[in-house]
PDB file of C-alpha atoms in Angstrom:
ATOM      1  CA  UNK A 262      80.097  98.916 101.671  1.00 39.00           C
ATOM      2  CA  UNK A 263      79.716 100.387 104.750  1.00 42.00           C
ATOM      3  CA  UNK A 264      78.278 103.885 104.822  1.00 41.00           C
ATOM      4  CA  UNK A 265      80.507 107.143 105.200  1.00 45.00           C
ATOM      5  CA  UNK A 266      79.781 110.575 105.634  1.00 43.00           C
ATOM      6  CA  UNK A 267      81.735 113.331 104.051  1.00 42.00           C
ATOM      7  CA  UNK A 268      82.893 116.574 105.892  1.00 41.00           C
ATOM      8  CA  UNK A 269      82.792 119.858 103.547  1.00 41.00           C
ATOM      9  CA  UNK A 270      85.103 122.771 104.344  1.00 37.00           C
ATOM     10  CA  UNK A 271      82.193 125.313 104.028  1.00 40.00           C
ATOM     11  CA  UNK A 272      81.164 126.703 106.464  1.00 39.00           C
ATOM     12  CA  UNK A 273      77.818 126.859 107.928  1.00 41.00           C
ATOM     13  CA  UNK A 274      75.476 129.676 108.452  1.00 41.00           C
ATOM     14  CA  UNK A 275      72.447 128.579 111.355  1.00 43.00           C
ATOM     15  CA  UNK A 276      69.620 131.203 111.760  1.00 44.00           C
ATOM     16  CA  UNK A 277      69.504 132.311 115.317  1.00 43.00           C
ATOM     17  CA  UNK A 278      73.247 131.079 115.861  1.00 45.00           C
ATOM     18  CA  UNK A 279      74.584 134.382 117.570  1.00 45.00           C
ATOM     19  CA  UNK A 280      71.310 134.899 119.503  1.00 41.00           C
ATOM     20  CA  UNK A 281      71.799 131.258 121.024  1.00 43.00           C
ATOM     21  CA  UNK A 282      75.415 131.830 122.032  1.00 44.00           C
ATOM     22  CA  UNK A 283      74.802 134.738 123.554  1.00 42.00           C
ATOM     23  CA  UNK A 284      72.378 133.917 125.887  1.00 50.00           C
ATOM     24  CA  UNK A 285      73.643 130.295 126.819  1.00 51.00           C
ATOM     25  CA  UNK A 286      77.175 129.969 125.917  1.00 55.00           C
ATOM     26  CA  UNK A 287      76.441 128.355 122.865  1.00 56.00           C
ATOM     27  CA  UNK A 288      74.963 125.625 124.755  1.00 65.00           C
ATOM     28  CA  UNK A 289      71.786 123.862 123.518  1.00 69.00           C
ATOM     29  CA  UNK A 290      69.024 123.861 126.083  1.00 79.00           C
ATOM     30  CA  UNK A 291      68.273 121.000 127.646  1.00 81.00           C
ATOM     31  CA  UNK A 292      64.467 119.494 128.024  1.00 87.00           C
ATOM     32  CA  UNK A 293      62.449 120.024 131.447  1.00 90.00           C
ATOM     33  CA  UNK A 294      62.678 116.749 131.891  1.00 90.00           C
ATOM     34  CA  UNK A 295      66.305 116.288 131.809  1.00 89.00           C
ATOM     35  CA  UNK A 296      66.459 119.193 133.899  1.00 92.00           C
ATOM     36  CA  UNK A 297      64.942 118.325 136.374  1.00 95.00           C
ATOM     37  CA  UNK A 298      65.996 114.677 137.086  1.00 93.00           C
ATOM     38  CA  UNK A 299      69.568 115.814 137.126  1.00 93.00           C
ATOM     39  CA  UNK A 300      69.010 118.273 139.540  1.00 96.00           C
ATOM     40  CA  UNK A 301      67.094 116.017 141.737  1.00 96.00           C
ATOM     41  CA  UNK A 302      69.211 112.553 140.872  1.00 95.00           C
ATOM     42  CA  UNK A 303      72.307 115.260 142.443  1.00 96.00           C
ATOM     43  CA  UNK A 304      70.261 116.182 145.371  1.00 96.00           C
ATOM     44  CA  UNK A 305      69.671 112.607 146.457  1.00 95.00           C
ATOM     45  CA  UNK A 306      72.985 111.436 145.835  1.00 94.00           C
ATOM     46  CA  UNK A 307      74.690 114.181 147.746  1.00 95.00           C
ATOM     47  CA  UNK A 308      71.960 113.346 150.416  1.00 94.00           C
ATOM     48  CA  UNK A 309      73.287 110.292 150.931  1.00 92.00           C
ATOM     49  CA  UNK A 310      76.861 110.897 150.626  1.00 91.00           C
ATOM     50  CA  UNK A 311      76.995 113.239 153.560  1.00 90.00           C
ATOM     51  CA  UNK A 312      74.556 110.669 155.512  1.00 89.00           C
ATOM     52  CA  UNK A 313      77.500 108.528 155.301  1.00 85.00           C
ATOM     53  CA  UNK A 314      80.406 111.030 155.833  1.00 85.00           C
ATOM     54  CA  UNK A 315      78.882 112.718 158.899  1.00 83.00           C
ATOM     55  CA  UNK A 316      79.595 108.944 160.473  1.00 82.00           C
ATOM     56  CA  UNK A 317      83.103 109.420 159.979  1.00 82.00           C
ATOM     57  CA  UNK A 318      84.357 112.781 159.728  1.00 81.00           C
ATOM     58  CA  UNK A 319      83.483 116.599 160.898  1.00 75.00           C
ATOM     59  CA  UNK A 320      83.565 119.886 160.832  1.00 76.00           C
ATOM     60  CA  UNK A 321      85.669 121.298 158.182  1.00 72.00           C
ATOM     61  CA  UNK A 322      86.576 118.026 156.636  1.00 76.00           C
ATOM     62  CA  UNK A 323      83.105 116.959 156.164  1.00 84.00           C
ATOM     63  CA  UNK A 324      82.660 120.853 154.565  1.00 83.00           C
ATOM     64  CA  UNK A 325      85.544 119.890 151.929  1.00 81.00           C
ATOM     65  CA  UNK A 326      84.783 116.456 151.197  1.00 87.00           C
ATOM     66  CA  UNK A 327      80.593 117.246 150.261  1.00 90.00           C
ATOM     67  CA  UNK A 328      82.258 120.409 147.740  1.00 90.00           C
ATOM     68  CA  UNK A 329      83.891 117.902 146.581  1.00 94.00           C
ATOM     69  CA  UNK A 330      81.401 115.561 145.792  1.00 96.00           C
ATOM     70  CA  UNK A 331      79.158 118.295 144.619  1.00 96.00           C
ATOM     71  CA  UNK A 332      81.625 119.515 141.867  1.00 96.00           C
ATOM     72  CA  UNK A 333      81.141 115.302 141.041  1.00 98.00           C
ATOM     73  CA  UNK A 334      77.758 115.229 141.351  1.00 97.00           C
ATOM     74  CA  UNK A 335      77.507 118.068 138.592  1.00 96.00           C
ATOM     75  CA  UNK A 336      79.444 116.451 136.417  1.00 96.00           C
ATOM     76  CA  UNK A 337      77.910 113.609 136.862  1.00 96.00           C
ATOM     77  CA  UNK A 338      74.015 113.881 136.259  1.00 95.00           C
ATOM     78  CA  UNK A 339      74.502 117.317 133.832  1.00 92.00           C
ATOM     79  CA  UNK A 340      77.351 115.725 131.757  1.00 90.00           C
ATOM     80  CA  UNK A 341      76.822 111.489 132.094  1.00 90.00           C
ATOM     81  CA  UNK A 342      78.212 110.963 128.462  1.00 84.00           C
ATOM     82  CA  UNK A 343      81.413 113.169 129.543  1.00 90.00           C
ATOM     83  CA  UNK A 344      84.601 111.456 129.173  1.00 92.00           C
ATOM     84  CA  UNK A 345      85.124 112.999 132.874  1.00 95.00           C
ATOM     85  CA  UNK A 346      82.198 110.939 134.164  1.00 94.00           C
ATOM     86  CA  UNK A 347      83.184 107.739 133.116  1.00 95.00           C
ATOM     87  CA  UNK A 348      83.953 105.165 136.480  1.00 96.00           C
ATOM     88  CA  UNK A 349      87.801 105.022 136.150  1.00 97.00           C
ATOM     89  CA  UNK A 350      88.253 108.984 135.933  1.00 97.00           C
ATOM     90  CA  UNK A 351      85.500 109.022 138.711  1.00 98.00           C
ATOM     91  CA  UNK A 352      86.825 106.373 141.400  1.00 98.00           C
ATOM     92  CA  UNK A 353      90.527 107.260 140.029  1.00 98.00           C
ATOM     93  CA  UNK A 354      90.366 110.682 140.404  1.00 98.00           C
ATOM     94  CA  UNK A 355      89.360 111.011 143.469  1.00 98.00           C
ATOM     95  CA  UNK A 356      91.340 108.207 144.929  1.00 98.00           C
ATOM     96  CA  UNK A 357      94.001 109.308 143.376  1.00 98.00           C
ATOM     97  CA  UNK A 358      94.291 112.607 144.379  1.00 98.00           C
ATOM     98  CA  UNK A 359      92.975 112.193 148.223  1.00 98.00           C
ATOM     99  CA  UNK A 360      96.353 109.757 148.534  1.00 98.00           C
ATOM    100  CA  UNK A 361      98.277 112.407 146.989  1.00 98.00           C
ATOM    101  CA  UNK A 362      96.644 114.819 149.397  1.00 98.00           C
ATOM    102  CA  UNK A 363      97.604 112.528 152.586  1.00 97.00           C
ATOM    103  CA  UNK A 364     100.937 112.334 151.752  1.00 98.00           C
ATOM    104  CA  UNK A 365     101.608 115.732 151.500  1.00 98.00           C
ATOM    105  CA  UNK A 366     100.039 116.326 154.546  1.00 97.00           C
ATOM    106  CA  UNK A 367     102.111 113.681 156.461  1.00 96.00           C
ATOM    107  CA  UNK A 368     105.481 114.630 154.440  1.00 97.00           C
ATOM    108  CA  UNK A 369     105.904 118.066 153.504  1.00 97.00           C
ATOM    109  CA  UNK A 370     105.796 121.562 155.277  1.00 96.00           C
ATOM    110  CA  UNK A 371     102.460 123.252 155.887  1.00 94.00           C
ATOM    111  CA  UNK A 372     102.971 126.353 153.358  1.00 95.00           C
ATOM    112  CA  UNK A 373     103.786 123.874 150.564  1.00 97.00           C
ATOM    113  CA  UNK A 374     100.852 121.016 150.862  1.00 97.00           C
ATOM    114  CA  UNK A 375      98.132 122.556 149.242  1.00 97.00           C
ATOM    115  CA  UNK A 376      99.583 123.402 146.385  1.00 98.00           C
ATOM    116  CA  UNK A 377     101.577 120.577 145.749  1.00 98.00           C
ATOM    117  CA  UNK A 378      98.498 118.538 146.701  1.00 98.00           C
ATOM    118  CA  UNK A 379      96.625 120.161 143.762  1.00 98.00           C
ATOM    119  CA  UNK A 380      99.541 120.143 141.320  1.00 98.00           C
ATOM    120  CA  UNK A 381     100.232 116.579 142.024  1.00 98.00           C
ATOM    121  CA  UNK A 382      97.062 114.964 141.783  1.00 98.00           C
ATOM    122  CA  UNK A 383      96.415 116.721 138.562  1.00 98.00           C
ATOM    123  CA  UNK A 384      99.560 115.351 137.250  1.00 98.00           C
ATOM    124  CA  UNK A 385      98.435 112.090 138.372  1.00 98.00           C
ATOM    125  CA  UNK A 386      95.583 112.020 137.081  1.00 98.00           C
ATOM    126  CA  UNK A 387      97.143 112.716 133.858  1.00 97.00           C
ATOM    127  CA  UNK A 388      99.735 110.091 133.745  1.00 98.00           C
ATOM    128  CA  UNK A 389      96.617 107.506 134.526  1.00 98.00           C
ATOM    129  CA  UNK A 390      93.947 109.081 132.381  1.00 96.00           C
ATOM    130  CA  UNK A 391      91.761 110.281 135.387  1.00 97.00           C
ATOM    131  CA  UNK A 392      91.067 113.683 135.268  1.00 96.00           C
ATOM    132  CA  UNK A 393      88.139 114.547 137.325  1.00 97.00           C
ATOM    133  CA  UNK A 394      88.648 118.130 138.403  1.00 96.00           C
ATOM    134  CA  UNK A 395      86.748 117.691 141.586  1.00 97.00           C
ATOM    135  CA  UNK A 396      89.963 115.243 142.472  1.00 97.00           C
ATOM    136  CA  UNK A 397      91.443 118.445 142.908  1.00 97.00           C
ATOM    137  CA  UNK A 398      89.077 119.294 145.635  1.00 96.00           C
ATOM    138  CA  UNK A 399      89.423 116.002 147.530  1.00 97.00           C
ATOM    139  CA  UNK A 400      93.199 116.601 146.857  1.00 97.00           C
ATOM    140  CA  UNK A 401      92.511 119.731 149.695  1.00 96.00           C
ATOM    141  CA  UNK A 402      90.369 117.834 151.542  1.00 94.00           C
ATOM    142  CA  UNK A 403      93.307 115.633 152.812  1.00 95.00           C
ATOM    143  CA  UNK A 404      95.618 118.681 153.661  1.00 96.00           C
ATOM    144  CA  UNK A 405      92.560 121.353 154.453  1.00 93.00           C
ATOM    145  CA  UNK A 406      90.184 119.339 155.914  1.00 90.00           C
ATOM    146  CA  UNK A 407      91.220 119.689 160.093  1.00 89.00           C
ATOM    147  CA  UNK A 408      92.172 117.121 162.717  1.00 89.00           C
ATOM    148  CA  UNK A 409      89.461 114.572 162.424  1.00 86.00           C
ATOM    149  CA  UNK A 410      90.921 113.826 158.815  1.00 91.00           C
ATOM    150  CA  UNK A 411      94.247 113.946 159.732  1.00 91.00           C
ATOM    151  CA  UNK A 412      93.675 111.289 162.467  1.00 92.00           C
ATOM    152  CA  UNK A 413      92.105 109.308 159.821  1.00 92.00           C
ATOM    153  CA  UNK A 414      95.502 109.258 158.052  1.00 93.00           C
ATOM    154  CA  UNK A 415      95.372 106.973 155.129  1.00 96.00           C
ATOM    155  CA  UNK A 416      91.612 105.279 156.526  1.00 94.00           C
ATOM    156  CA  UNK A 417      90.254 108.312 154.788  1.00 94.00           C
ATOM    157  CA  UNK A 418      91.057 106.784 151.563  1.00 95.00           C
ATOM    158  CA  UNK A 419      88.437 104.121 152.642  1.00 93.00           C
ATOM    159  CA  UNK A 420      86.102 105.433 154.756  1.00 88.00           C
ATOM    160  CA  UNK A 421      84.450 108.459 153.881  1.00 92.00           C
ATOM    161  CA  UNK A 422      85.962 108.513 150.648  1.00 95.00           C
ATOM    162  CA  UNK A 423      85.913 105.116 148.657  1.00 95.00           C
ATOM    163  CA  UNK A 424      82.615 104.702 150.398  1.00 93.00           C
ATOM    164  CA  UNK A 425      81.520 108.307 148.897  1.00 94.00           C
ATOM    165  CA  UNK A 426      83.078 107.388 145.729  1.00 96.00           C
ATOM    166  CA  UNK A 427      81.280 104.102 145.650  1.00 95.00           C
ATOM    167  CA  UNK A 428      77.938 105.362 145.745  1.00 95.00           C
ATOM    168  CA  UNK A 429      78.166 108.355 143.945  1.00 96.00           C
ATOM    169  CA  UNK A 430      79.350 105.745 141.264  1.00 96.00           C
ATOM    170  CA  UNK A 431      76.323 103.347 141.711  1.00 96.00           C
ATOM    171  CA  UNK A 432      73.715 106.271 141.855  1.00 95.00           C
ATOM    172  CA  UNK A 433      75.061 107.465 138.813  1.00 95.00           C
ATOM    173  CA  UNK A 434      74.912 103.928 137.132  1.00 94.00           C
ATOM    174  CA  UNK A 435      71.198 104.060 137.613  1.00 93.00           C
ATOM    175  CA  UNK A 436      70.634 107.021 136.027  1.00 92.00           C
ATOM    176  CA  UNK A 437      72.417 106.126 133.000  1.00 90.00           C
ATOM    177  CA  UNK A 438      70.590 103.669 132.609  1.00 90.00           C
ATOM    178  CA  UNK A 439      67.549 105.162 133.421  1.00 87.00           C
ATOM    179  CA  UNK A 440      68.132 107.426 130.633  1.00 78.00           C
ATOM    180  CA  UNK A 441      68.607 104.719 127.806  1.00 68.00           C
ATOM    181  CA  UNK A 442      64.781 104.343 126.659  1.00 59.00           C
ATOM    182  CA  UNK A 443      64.969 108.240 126.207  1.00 52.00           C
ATOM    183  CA  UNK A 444      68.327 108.277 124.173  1.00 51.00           C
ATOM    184  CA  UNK A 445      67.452 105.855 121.048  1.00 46.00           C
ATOM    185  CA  UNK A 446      68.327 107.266 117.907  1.00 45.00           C
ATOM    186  CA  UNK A 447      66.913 106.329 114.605  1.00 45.00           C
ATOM    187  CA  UNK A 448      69.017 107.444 111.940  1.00 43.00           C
ATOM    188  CA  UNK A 449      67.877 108.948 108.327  1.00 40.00           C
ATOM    189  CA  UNK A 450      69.382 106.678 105.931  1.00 42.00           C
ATOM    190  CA  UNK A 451      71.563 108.790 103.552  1.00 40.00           C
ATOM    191  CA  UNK A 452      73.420 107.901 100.677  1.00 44.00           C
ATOM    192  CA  UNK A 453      77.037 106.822 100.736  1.00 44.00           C
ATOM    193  CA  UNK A 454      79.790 108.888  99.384  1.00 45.00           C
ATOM    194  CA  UNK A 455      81.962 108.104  96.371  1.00 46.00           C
ATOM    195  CA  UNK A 456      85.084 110.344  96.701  1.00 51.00           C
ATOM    196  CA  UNK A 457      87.262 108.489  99.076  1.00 54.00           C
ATOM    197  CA  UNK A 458      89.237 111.641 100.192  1.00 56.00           C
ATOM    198  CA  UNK A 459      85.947 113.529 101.838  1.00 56.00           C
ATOM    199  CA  UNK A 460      85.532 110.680 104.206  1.00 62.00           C
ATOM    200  CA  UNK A 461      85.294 111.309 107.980  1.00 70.00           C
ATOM    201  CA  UNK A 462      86.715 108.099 109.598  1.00 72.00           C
ATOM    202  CA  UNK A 463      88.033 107.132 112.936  1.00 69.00           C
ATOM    203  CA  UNK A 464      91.325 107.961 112.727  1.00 75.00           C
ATOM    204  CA  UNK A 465      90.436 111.233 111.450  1.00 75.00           C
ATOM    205  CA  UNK A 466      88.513 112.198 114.235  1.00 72.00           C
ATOM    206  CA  UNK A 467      91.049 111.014 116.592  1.00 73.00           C
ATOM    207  CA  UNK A 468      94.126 113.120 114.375  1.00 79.00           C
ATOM    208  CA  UNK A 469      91.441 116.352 114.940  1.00 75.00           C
ATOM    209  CA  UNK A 470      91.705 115.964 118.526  1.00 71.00           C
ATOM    210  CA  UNK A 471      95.115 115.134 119.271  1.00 78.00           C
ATOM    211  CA  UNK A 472      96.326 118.574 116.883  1.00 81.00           C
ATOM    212  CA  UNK A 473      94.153 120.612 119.569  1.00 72.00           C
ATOM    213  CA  UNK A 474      96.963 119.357 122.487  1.00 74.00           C
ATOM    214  CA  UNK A 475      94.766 120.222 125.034  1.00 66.00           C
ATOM    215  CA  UNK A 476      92.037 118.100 127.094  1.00 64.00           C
ATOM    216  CA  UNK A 477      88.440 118.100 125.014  1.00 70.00           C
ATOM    217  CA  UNK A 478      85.339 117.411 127.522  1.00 72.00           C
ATOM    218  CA  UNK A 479      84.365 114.471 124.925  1.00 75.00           C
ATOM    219  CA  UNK A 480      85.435 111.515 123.368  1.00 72.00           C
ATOM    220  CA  UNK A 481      85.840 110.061 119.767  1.00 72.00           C
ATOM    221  CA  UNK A 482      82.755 108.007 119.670  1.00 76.00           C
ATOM    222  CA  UNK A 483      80.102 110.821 121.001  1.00 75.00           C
ATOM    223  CA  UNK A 484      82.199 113.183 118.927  1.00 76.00           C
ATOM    224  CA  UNK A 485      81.229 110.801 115.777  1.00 77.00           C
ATOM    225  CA  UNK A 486      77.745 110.339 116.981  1.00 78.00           C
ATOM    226  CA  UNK A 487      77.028 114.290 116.789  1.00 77.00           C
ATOM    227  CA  UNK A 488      78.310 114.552 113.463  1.00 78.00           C
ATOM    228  CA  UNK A 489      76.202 111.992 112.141  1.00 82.00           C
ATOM    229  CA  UNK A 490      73.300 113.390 113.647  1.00 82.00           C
ATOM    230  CA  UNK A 491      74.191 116.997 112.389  1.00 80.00           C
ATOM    231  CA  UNK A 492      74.906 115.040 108.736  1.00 78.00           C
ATOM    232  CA  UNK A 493      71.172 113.525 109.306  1.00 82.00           C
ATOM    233  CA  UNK A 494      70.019 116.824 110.176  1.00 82.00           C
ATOM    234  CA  UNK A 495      71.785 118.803 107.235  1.00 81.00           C
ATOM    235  CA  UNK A 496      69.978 115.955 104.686  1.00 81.00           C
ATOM    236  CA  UNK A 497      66.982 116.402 106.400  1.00 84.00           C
ATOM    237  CA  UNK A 498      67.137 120.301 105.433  1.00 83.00           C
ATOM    238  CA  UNK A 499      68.640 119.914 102.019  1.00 80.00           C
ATOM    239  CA  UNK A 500      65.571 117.243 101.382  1.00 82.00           C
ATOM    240  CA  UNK A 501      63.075 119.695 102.181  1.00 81.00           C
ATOM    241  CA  UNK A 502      64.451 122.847 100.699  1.00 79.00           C
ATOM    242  CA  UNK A 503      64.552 120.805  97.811  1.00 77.00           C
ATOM    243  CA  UNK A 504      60.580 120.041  98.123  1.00 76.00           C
ATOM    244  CA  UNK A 505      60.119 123.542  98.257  1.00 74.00           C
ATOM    245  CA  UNK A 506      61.402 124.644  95.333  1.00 73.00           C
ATOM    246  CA  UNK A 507      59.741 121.826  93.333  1.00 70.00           C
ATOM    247  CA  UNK A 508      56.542 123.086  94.530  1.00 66.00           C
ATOM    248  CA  UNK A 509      57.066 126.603  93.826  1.00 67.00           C
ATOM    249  CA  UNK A 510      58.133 125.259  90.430  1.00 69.00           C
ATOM    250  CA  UNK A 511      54.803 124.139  89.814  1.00 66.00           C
ATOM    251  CA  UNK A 512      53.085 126.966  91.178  1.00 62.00           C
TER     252      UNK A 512
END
């Protein structure tokens, strides 16, 4: 029988809970070491993205496309397990959006293509599950970005941009992987649960998400993996509370 956690409506009181969301968001913070390899993995990859650019475009254009990239890069190397970092959103998104961008350059009037460069690509990147908010960047980059983009015409979908794209994708690859060692759980075995209707399955975290109708920055599986690390956690506390009070029983 395959083991199950249970989810309890109670809610949980953590010591320190308000303190921590008020001075980060109610984001955990992150070790040194993660810190600083992201930051640095970003610097080198946006180093070499506007090595290549610079070979192809100028001026403003090369301006918009490295924002771009940098809104990637962020997501990227601070958020790898996001579902927003994952290749097809990455490589979609973008190329995506910087066609959408190019044809509303060529095809509408000038007052209307950024917006509808932006509103388009997002749609877009709904319909084909590759949303990638920086897409909305490169999106501009195609209308914004000055004459040496618009001579490009649709060129710029391969070079700078798949080419940016392409790299950005491979740099992140390697520090996903570089990660790995670092990111090995081992669980606390705990003890199944008997009362069939408490179980957290699946389907139930994928019913919890859909009822939010609105796009969550994770996906099913991590979402399962923190609540079994929060349930290993919990048992973890309950295990030594209990201690406790058998030694001050004794005492």
């Amino acid at each position: 029988m395959p083991m199950r956690l249970s989810l309890r409506s109670k809610r949980m009181s953590i010591p320190g809970q308000g303190m921590m969301s008020a001075r980060s968001g109610g984001y955990p913070r992150l070790s040194a070491r993660v810190q600083l390899s992201s930051s640095l993995c970003a610097g080198v990859s946006i180093f070499a993205a506007g090595s290549l650019s610079h070979r192809f475009i100028e001026g403003e254009g090369f301006m918009v496309l490295m924002a771009s990239m940098g809104a990637s890069a962020v997501i990227l190397y601070c958020v790898p397990d996001s579902p927003m970092a994952k290749p097809w959103p990455l490589i979609g998104g973008h190329l995506f959006s910087g066609l959408t961008g190019i044809c509303c350059a060529l095809w509408l009037p000038v007052p209307w293509q950024a917006g509808a460069a932006v509103a388009i690509s997002i749609l877009v990147m709904h319909v084909t599950h590759t949303l990638h908010p920086p897409g909305g960047a490169t999106a501009l980059t195609a209308v914004l970005g000055g004459e040496h983009v618009h001579q490009l015409g649709f060129m710029f979908l391969l070079t700078p941009l798949a080419v940016n794209v392409g790299l950005m994708f491979l740099m992140h690859a390697v520090y996903v992987l570089s990660r790995k060692p670092f990111s090995v759980r081992h669980p606390v075995e705990l003890k199944p649960v008997q009362d069939d209707n408490s179980f957290v399955q699946p389907g139930d975290l994928h019913a919890a998400l859909q009822e939010l109708d609105e796009y969550v920055d994770i996906d099913e599986a991590e979402l399962a993996r923190i609540y079994r690390l929060a349930a290993e956690h919990a048992a973890q506390r309950a295990a030594a509370a209990k201690s406790d009070s058998r030694v001050k029983s004794h005492d």
